[in-house]
Short mmCIF file of C-alpha atoms and ligand atoms in Angstrom, two decimals:
data_model
loop_
_atom_site.label_atom_id
_atom_site.label_comp_id
_atom_site.label_asym_id
_atom_site.label_seq_id
_atom_site.Cartn_x
_atom_site.Cartn_y
_atom_site.Cartn_z
CA MET A 45 0.24 0.22 0.06
CA SER A 46 1.40 3.43 -0.64
CA GLU A 47 1.92 6.04 1.98
CA GLN A 48 -0.63 6.86 4.07
CA LYS A 49 -1.87 10.80 3.15
CA ASP A 50 -3.94 12.99 5.55
CA ILE A 51 -6.97 14.14 4.26
CA LEU A 52 -8.77 16.88 6.29
CA VAL A 53 -12.44 17.32 6.10
CA LEU A 54 -14.91 20.43 6.69
CA PRO A 55 -17.73 21.21 6.35
CA GLY A 56 -18.45 24.11 7.73
CA ASP A 57 -21.65 25.39 7.48
CA GLY A 58 -25.19 25.55 5.72
CA ILE A 59 -24.97 23.07 3.05
CA GLY A 60 -21.03 22.59 3.29
CA THR A 61 -22.60 19.29 5.85
CA GLU A 62 -24.21 18.17 3.11
CA VAL A 63 -22.35 18.69 0.27
CA VAL A 64 -18.36 17.43 2.17
CA PRO A 65 -20.14 13.61 3.05
CA VAL A 66 -21.64 13.24 -0.44
CA ALA A 67 -18.48 13.72 -1.66
CA CYS A 68 -16.04 11.79 0.66
CA ARG A 69 -18.01 8.48 0.13
CA VAL A 70 -16.71 9.76 -3.25
CA LEU A 71 -13.35 10.64 -2.33
CA GLU A 72 -13.08 7.55 -0.10
CA TYR A 73 -14.41 4.73 -2.86
CA ALA A 74 -12.14 6.20 -5.71
CA ALA A 75 -9.27 5.96 -3.37
CA SER A 76 -9.68 2.59 -2.63
CA ARG A 77 -9.75 0.90 -6.17
CA CYS A 78 -6.61 3.45 -7.01
CA GLY A 79 -4.42 2.44 -4.34
CA VAL A 80 -3.87 5.84 -2.97
CA ASN A 81 -3.89 5.51 1.43
CA VAL A 82 -6.04 7.95 2.92
CA ARG A 83 -6.83 9.14 5.87
CA LEU A 84 -9.98 11.38 5.93
CA GLN A 85 -9.69 13.25 9.45
CA GLU A 86 -12.78 16.38 10.43
CA GLY A 87 -12.47 19.96 11.80
CA LEU A 88 -14.16 22.37 12.47
CA VAL A 89 -14.37 25.97 10.89
CA GLY A 90 -16.57 28.56 10.01
CA GLY A 91 -19.83 29.26 12.13
CA ASN A 92 -19.41 26.20 13.73
CA ALA A 93 -16.91 26.95 14.85
CA ILE A 94 -17.18 30.38 15.85
CA ASP A 95 -20.20 28.78 17.97
CA ALA A 96 -17.51 25.57 19.35
CA ALA A 97 -14.73 27.28 20.23
CA GLY A 98 -14.97 31.03 19.60
CA THR A 99 -12.49 31.47 16.41
CA PRO A 100 -13.54 30.94 13.19
CA LEU A 101 -10.25 29.31 12.82
CA PRO A 102 -9.47 26.85 16.16
CA PRO A 103 -5.42 26.47 15.85
CA ASP A 104 -6.22 22.39 15.82
CA THR A 105 -7.36 22.78 13.11
CA LEU A 106 -4.96 24.94 11.29
CA GLN A 107 -2.37 22.56 13.09
CA MET A 108 -4.48 19.51 11.83
CA ALA A 109 -4.91 20.76 7.80
CA GLN A 110 -0.86 22.65 8.00
CA SER A 111 0.46 18.83 8.35
CA SER A 112 -1.75 17.64 5.85
CA ARG A 113 -1.63 16.35 2.11
CA ALA A 114 -5.02 18.01 1.89
CA VAL A 115 -8.07 19.78 2.49
CA LEU A 116 -12.27 19.18 1.57
CA LEU A 117 -14.04 22.05 2.55
CA GLY A 118 -17.38 22.64 2.44
CA ALA A 119 -18.98 26.19 2.75
CA VAL A 120 -18.90 28.76 5.55
CA GLY A 121 -21.15 32.07 6.87
CA GLY A 122 -24.55 32.27 7.43
CA PRO A 123 -26.43 34.44 8.96
CA LYS A 124 -26.25 33.91 12.59
CA TRP A 125 -22.82 35.20 12.28
CA ASP A 126 -23.49 37.97 9.64
CA ASP A 127 -23.04 40.61 12.72
CA LEU A 128 -19.48 39.65 13.47
CA PRO A 129 -16.41 42.55 12.76
CA THR A 130 -15.18 42.10 9.58
CA LEU A 131 -11.75 40.02 11.03
CA GLU A 132 -14.55 37.95 13.58
CA ARG A 133 -16.84 36.21 10.49
CA PRO A 134 -16.84 33.10 9.75
CA GLU A 135 -15.05 34.32 6.00
CA ARG A 136 -12.37 34.28 8.40
CA GLY A 137 -11.78 31.18 8.50
CA LEU A 138 -11.38 30.54 4.69
CA LEU A 139 -9.09 32.89 4.36
CA GLY A 140 -6.26 31.91 7.30
CA LEU A 141 -5.87 28.51 5.91
CA ARG A 142 -5.34 29.96 2.65
CA ALA A 143 -2.56 32.02 4.34
CA GLY A 144 -1.94 29.27 6.94
CA LEU A 145 -0.97 26.76 4.25
CA SER A 146 0.70 28.31 2.29
CA LEU A 147 -2.93 28.64 -0.52
CA PHE A 148 -1.16 31.27 -3.09
CA ALA A 149 -3.08 29.89 -6.82
CA ASN A 150 -6.38 29.48 -6.58
CA LEU A 151 -7.98 27.45 -10.42
CA ARG A 152 -10.94 27.63 -10.67
CA PRO A 153 -12.40 26.09 -14.36
CA ALA A 154 -15.13 27.61 -15.25
CA LEU A 155 -16.65 24.25 -17.92
CA LEU A 156 -20.30 23.61 -19.34
CA PHE A 157 -21.44 20.56 -19.11
CA ALA A 158 -23.16 19.55 -22.44
CA PRO A 159 -25.54 18.39 -21.24
CA LEU A 160 -26.58 21.45 -18.94
CA ALA A 161 -25.84 24.36 -22.22
CA GLN A 162 -29.40 25.17 -21.27
CA ALA A 163 -28.87 26.12 -17.83
CA SER A 164 -26.88 29.01 -18.94
CA SER A 165 -28.49 32.37 -19.32
CA LEU A 166 -26.79 33.62 -22.14
CA LYS A 167 -27.16 31.16 -25.50
CA GLN A 168 -26.23 28.20 -26.34
CA GLU A 169 -24.20 28.80 -29.12
CA LEU A 170 -21.69 31.49 -26.94
CA VAL A 171 -21.49 28.77 -24.47
CA SER A 172 -21.48 25.32 -26.19
CA ASP A 173 -18.07 23.49 -25.53
CA LEU A 174 -17.21 26.67 -22.88
CA ASP A 175 -13.81 25.54 -21.02
CA ILE A 176 -12.34 28.66 -18.94
CA LEU A 177 -9.74 28.42 -16.83
CA ILE A 178 -9.24 31.45 -13.77
CA VAL A 179 -6.52 31.46 -11.88
CA ARG A 180 -6.88 33.90 -8.85
CA GLU A 181 -3.96 34.68 -6.87
CA LEU A 182 -5.33 33.66 -3.59
CA THR A 183 -2.99 35.17 -0.47
CA GLY A 184 -1.63 38.72 -1.20
CA GLY A 185 -3.64 42.07 -3.52
CA ILE A 186 -6.19 43.51 -1.40
CA TYR A 187 -7.25 41.77 0.24
CA PHE A 188 -4.13 40.69 2.31
CA GLY A 189 -2.91 44.79 2.08
CA GLU A 190 -1.73 46.70 4.84
CA PRO A 191 -2.95 48.93 6.43
CA ARG A 192 -6.70 48.12 6.74
CA GLY A 193 -9.19 49.54 8.48
CA ILE A 194 -12.02 51.64 10.17
CA GLU A 195 -10.93 54.47 11.45
CA VAL A 196 -11.94 57.69 13.18
CA VAL A 197 -11.17 60.74 11.10
CA ASP A 198 -11.60 65.10 11.09
CA ASN A 199 -15.30 63.69 13.03
CA GLU A 200 -15.89 61.19 10.25
CA ARG A 201 -14.89 57.11 9.77
CA ARG A 202 -12.33 56.34 7.30
CA GLY A 203 -11.79 52.40 5.40
CA VAL A 204 -9.18 52.19 3.85
CA ASN A 205 -8.14 48.75 2.26
CA THR A 206 -4.43 48.47 0.69
CA TYR A 207 -3.96 46.63 -2.34
CA VAL A 208 -0.26 45.90 -3.17
CA TYR A 209 1.30 42.64 -4.63
CA SER A 210 6.06 42.09 -4.46
CA GLU A 211 6.82 40.54 -8.03
CA HIS A 212 7.59 37.72 -6.65
CA GLU A 213 3.97 37.26 -5.68
CA ILE A 214 2.54 38.01 -8.98
CA GLU A 215 5.50 35.77 -10.16
CA ARG A 216 4.82 32.64 -8.99
CA ILE A 217 0.94 32.54 -9.97
CA ALA A 218 2.12 34.29 -13.68
CA ARG A 219 4.24 30.63 -14.06
CA VAL A 220 1.26 28.57 -12.45
CA ALA A 221 -1.34 29.65 -15.47
CA PHE A 222 1.33 29.90 -18.20
CA GLU A 223 2.48 26.42 -17.28
CA LEU A 224 -1.17 25.41 -17.09
CA ALA A 225 -2.15 26.78 -20.79
CA GLU A 226 0.76 25.25 -22.02
CA LEU A 227 -1.48 22.43 -20.95
CA ARG A 228 -4.80 23.56 -22.59
CA GLN A 229 -4.79 25.35 -26.01
CA GLY A 230 -1.78 27.83 -25.10
CA ARG A 231 -3.96 30.87 -24.15
CA LEU A 232 -2.80 33.46 -21.03
CA CYS A 233 -5.40 36.27 -20.35
CA SER A 234 -3.36 38.84 -17.59
CA VAL A 235 -6.26 40.23 -16.41
CA ASP A 236 -5.55 43.87 -14.74
CA LYS A 237 -6.03 47.36 -14.48
CA ALA A 238 -3.20 48.96 -15.83
CA ASN A 239 -4.35 52.15 -17.13
CA VAL A 240 -4.80 53.16 -13.57
CA LEU A 241 -3.84 51.38 -10.83
CA GLU A 242 0.07 51.55 -10.43
CA VAL A 243 0.37 47.57 -8.50
CA THR A 244 -1.68 46.37 -11.56
CA GLN A 245 0.88 48.25 -14.28
CA LEU A 246 3.40 46.14 -12.06
CA TRP A 247 1.89 42.92 -12.28
CA ARG A 248 1.79 43.73 -16.61
CA GLU A 249 5.89 44.18 -16.81
CA VAL A 250 6.09 41.04 -14.34
CA VAL A 251 3.62 38.56 -16.30
CA SER A 252 5.23 39.80 -19.64
CA GLN A 253 8.98 39.38 -19.06
CA LEU A 254 8.32 36.27 -17.94
CA ALA A 255 6.05 35.45 -21.00
CA ALA A 256 10.28 34.63 -23.57
CA GLU A 257 9.86 30.93 -20.99
CA TYR A 258 6.94 29.74 -22.10
CA PRO A 259 7.14 30.74 -26.04
CA SER A 260 4.15 28.40 -26.90
CA VAL A 261 1.43 29.72 -24.64
CA GLU A 262 0.22 33.48 -26.45
CA LEU A 263 0.50 36.10 -23.20
CA SER A 264 -2.72 39.02 -24.02
CA HIS A 265 -3.41 41.72 -21.81
CA MET A 266 -6.44 43.49 -20.62
CA TYR A 267 -8.87 45.12 -18.49
CA VAL A 268 -11.14 44.28 -15.46
CA ASP A 269 -13.80 45.77 -16.67
CA ASN A 270 -13.97 44.79 -20.48
CA ALA A 271 -13.20 41.15 -19.14
CA GLY A 272 -16.27 40.90 -16.84
CA MET A 273 -17.98 42.90 -20.61
CA GLN A 274 -16.10 39.96 -22.79
CA LEU A 275 -17.31 36.47 -20.38
CA VAL A 276 -20.55 37.87 -21.33
CA ARG A 277 -20.24 38.38 -24.55
CA ALA A 278 -17.68 35.89 -26.39
CA PRO A 279 -16.78 33.99 -23.99
CA LYS A 280 -14.43 30.96 -25.85
CA GLN A 281 -11.88 34.12 -26.98
CA PHE A 282 -10.45 33.18 -23.26
CA ASP A 283 -8.78 29.54 -22.29
CA VAL A 284 -6.69 30.58 -19.05
CA LEU A 285 -7.56 34.11 -16.89
CA VAL A 286 -5.06 35.18 -15.14
CA THR A 287 -5.90 37.82 -12.49
CA GLY A 288 -5.27 39.30 -8.72
CA ASN A 289 -6.65 38.15 -5.87
CA MET A 290 -10.31 40.29 -5.89
CA PHE A 291 -10.55 40.70 -9.44
CA GLY A 292 -10.69 37.06 -9.69
CA ASP A 293 -13.27 36.38 -7.14
CA ILE A 294 -15.36 38.82 -9.20
CA LEU A 295 -13.90 37.59 -12.52
CA SER A 296 -14.60 33.69 -11.42
CA ASP A 297 -18.54 34.67 -10.26
CA VAL A 298 -19.25 35.87 -13.70
CA ALA A 299 -17.60 32.44 -16.22
CA ALA A 300 -19.64 29.68 -13.11
CA MET A 301 -22.89 31.72 -14.39
CA LEU A 302 -22.05 31.54 -17.44
CA THR A 303 -21.95 27.89 -17.26
CA GLY A 304 -25.34 26.97 -15.75
CA SER A 305 -25.05 26.78 -12.31
CA LEU A 306 -22.78 27.62 -9.25
CA GLY A 307 -23.61 24.72 -7.41
CA MET A 308 -21.51 22.78 -10.65
CA LEU A 309 -17.83 24.32 -10.55
CA PRO A 310 -15.33 22.83 -8.34
CA SER A 311 -11.65 24.67 -7.41
CA ALA A 312 -8.35 23.49 -5.90
CA SER A 313 -6.14 26.57 -3.59
CA LEU A 314 -2.42 25.38 -4.09
CA ALA A 315 0.33 25.67 -2.27
CA SER A 316 4.81 25.59 -4.34
CA ASP A 317 4.58 22.07 -2.08
CA GLY A 318 1.14 20.21 -4.50
CA THR A 319 -1.09 20.83 -0.81
CA GLY A 320 -3.91 21.67 -1.56
CA MET A 321 -7.55 22.63 -0.24
CA TYR A 322 -10.11 22.38 -2.15
CA GLU A 323 -13.89 23.35 -2.06
CA PRO A 324 -16.71 24.08 -4.29
CA VAL A 325 -17.44 27.81 -5.84
CA HIS A 326 -20.55 28.26 -4.49
CA GLY A 327 -21.39 29.32 -0.60
CA SER A 328 -23.41 28.27 1.80
CA ALA A 329 -26.79 28.30 0.19
CA PRO A 330 -28.55 29.79 4.29
CA ASP A 331 -31.86 29.43 2.34
CA ILE A 332 -31.85 25.44 0.70
CA ALA A 333 -29.76 24.04 4.22
CA GLY A 334 -31.21 21.03 5.56
CA GLN A 335 -33.39 19.43 2.89
CA ASP A 336 -31.56 16.94 0.77
CA LYS A 337 -31.95 20.47 -1.87
CA ALA A 338 -28.52 20.81 -2.38
CA ASN A 339 -26.07 19.89 -5.41
CA PRO A 340 -23.09 18.48 -4.43
CA LEU A 341 -21.27 17.45 -7.73
CA ALA A 342 -18.82 20.43 -7.12
CA THR A 343 -17.71 19.05 -4.70
CA ILE A 344 -17.56 15.92 -5.67
CA LEU A 345 -15.24 17.78 -8.57
CA SER A 346 -13.95 19.39 -5.93
CA VAL A 347 -12.47 15.58 -4.55
CA ALA A 348 -11.76 14.78 -8.31
CA MET A 349 -9.54 18.38 -8.06
CA MET A 350 -7.56 16.81 -5.39
CA PHE A 351 -6.79 13.67 -6.82
CA ARG A 352 -5.21 15.34 -10.18
CA TYR A 353 -3.60 17.94 -7.63
CA SER A 354 -2.33 16.43 -4.51
CA LEU A 355 -2.83 13.08 -5.09
CA ASP A 356 -1.52 11.91 -8.52
CA SER A 357 -3.58 10.35 -9.21
CA PRO A 358 -5.68 11.56 -12.91
CA ASP A 359 -7.10 8.43 -13.94
CA ALA A 360 -9.44 8.67 -10.47
CA ALA A 361 -10.15 11.96 -11.79
CA ASP A 362 -10.92 11.21 -14.85
CA ALA A 363 -12.91 8.30 -12.95
CA ILE A 364 -14.92 11.28 -10.72
CA GLU A 365 -14.91 13.40 -13.51
CA GLY A 366 -16.37 10.25 -15.84
CA ALA A 367 -19.25 8.99 -13.29
CA VAL A 368 -20.40 12.88 -13.17
CA ASN A 369 -20.60 13.57 -16.72
CA ALA A 370 -22.97 9.82 -16.72
CA VAL A 371 -25.11 10.77 -15.16
CA LEU A 372 -25.97 14.02 -15.62
CA ALA A 373 -26.37 12.65 -19.11
CA GLU A 374 -29.22 10.17 -18.43
CA GLY A 375 -30.84 13.69 -16.28
CA PHE A 376 -30.45 12.99 -13.15
CA ARG A 377 -30.98 16.91 -11.80
CA THR A 378 -30.69 18.81 -8.55
CA MET A 379 -33.13 21.79 -8.26
CA ASP A 380 -30.79 24.21 -9.73
CA ILE A 381 -30.05 22.48 -13.02
CA MET A 382 -32.86 21.38 -13.40
CA PRO A 383 -35.00 23.24 -16.11
CA ALA A 384 -37.82 24.71 -16.21
CA ASP A 385 -39.51 22.60 -19.36
CA SER A 386 -38.29 19.34 -19.02
CA GLN A 387 -40.77 17.43 -20.29
CA GLY A 388 -40.53 15.21 -18.41
CA THR A 389 -36.62 14.24 -19.99
CA SER A 390 -35.56 15.45 -16.52
CA SER A 391 -35.47 13.79 -13.19
CA LEU A 392 -35.66 15.87 -9.74
CA VAL A 393 -32.83 14.55 -6.60
CA GLY A 394 -31.85 14.96 -3.57
CA THR A 395 -28.63 16.08 -2.42
CA GLN A 396 -27.91 12.39 -0.79
CA GLU A 397 -29.48 10.03 -4.34
CA MET A 398 -27.07 12.70 -6.83
CA GLY A 399 -24.18 11.63 -4.41
CA ASP A 400 -25.78 8.25 -4.65
CA LEU A 401 -26.24 8.06 -9.02
CA VAL A 402 -22.45 9.27 -9.17
CA LEU A 403 -21.51 6.70 -7.01
CA GLY A 404 -23.14 4.01 -8.77
CA LYS A 405 -21.32 5.02 -12.13
CA LEU A 406 -17.82 4.85 -9.56
CA GLU A 407 -18.58 1.86 -9.45
CA ALA A 408 -18.99 0.18 -13.43
CA SER A 409 -16.11 1.72 -13.85
CA LEU A 410 -13.66 1.70 -10.68
C1 IPM B 1538 -14.97 32.81 -2.99
C2 IPM B 1538 -15.52 33.35 -1.45
C3 IPM B 1538 -14.39 34.20 -0.55
C4 IPM B 1538 -13.53 35.02 -1.39
C5 IPM B 1538 -15.45 34.74 0.50
C6 IPM B 1538 -16.31 34.32 1.42
C7 IPM B 1538 -13.88 35.16 1.03
O1 IPM B 1538 -16.94 34.89 -2.42
O2 IPM B 1538 -13.37 32.25 -2.80
O3 IPM B 1538 -14.73 33.68 -3.87
O4 IPM B 1538 -13.73 36.42 -1.52
O5 IPM B 1538 -12.23 35.24 -1.64
MG1 MG B 1539 -16.38 34.32 -4.08
#
């Protein structure tokens, strides 16, 4: 048996507690079939951790995460914790894990599953076969820049955040993006606001200087406002997009919607040593939590990414993605991807049943 790999499972809040156990069944099954020796441990993060331990990222959660090969996270947050100050909110748990594990590279694929083409808000011909990868810098930029805060100056409050990137931070995320572009269609678009912000002028310079080292990649640059517009106008012009933390946050939600459902999209956040945190792009969806309505596919597909990037098992990744496709092709849909006028061609299923269906397909292929 191969060396044991520890996986920290953090269901978090809301639908995270429903989709993560389903994805763990897929994880354990695929690992056992592909000879990957995993040990799953569970921890607290987000609102649940605030309730149980008084902090969104208890020290033992961070410590377990740091000694694990990978983390599988559900979602954090909910109305119960909305009134807390910024630095005490559930989201800080997520940001603390990103920083504490140095997960600087966030990969957010926006992939259209052919059977869901009609669920997109765009015309089918604009999105058919859509396959974009957003590479978002995750441990720097305005999310982490100092100084930050709200202070009183001249009898009024003033809010401050700092948008800052050093050359090495730009270079390492750009290299990840160039390398991924080499494996895909070879087109990389770097998104900035270099017409206004000096920090992104530096970004553009550093990215441009690297281009010579990746001759098979065609590099272009785009201002973020235009990129947002182009994503909804003609998304298929993009292959890989690379950008900073905040622009990446915004553009990845836009790209996600193009594919028809936020409930379908996985993400990987990687450190330079292959440690990774894997989570669905969607949030905790408190409005449907606890009702067996949530779509577990984004979390299941996050497990596929974990096999690919942290567990060195592309076969397991392919098999999981294939199983998801097969279940969709047979017409099974959770509520969020159920077409309004399905005329009997789709069957509505809940979280658990969707998980059972994927496992069934996986059992047939692995
Ligand atoms: C995301 C989320 C987070 C972010 C929040 C929950 C802090 O929107 O992962 O995209 O802004 O990074
Ligand atoms: Mg976001």
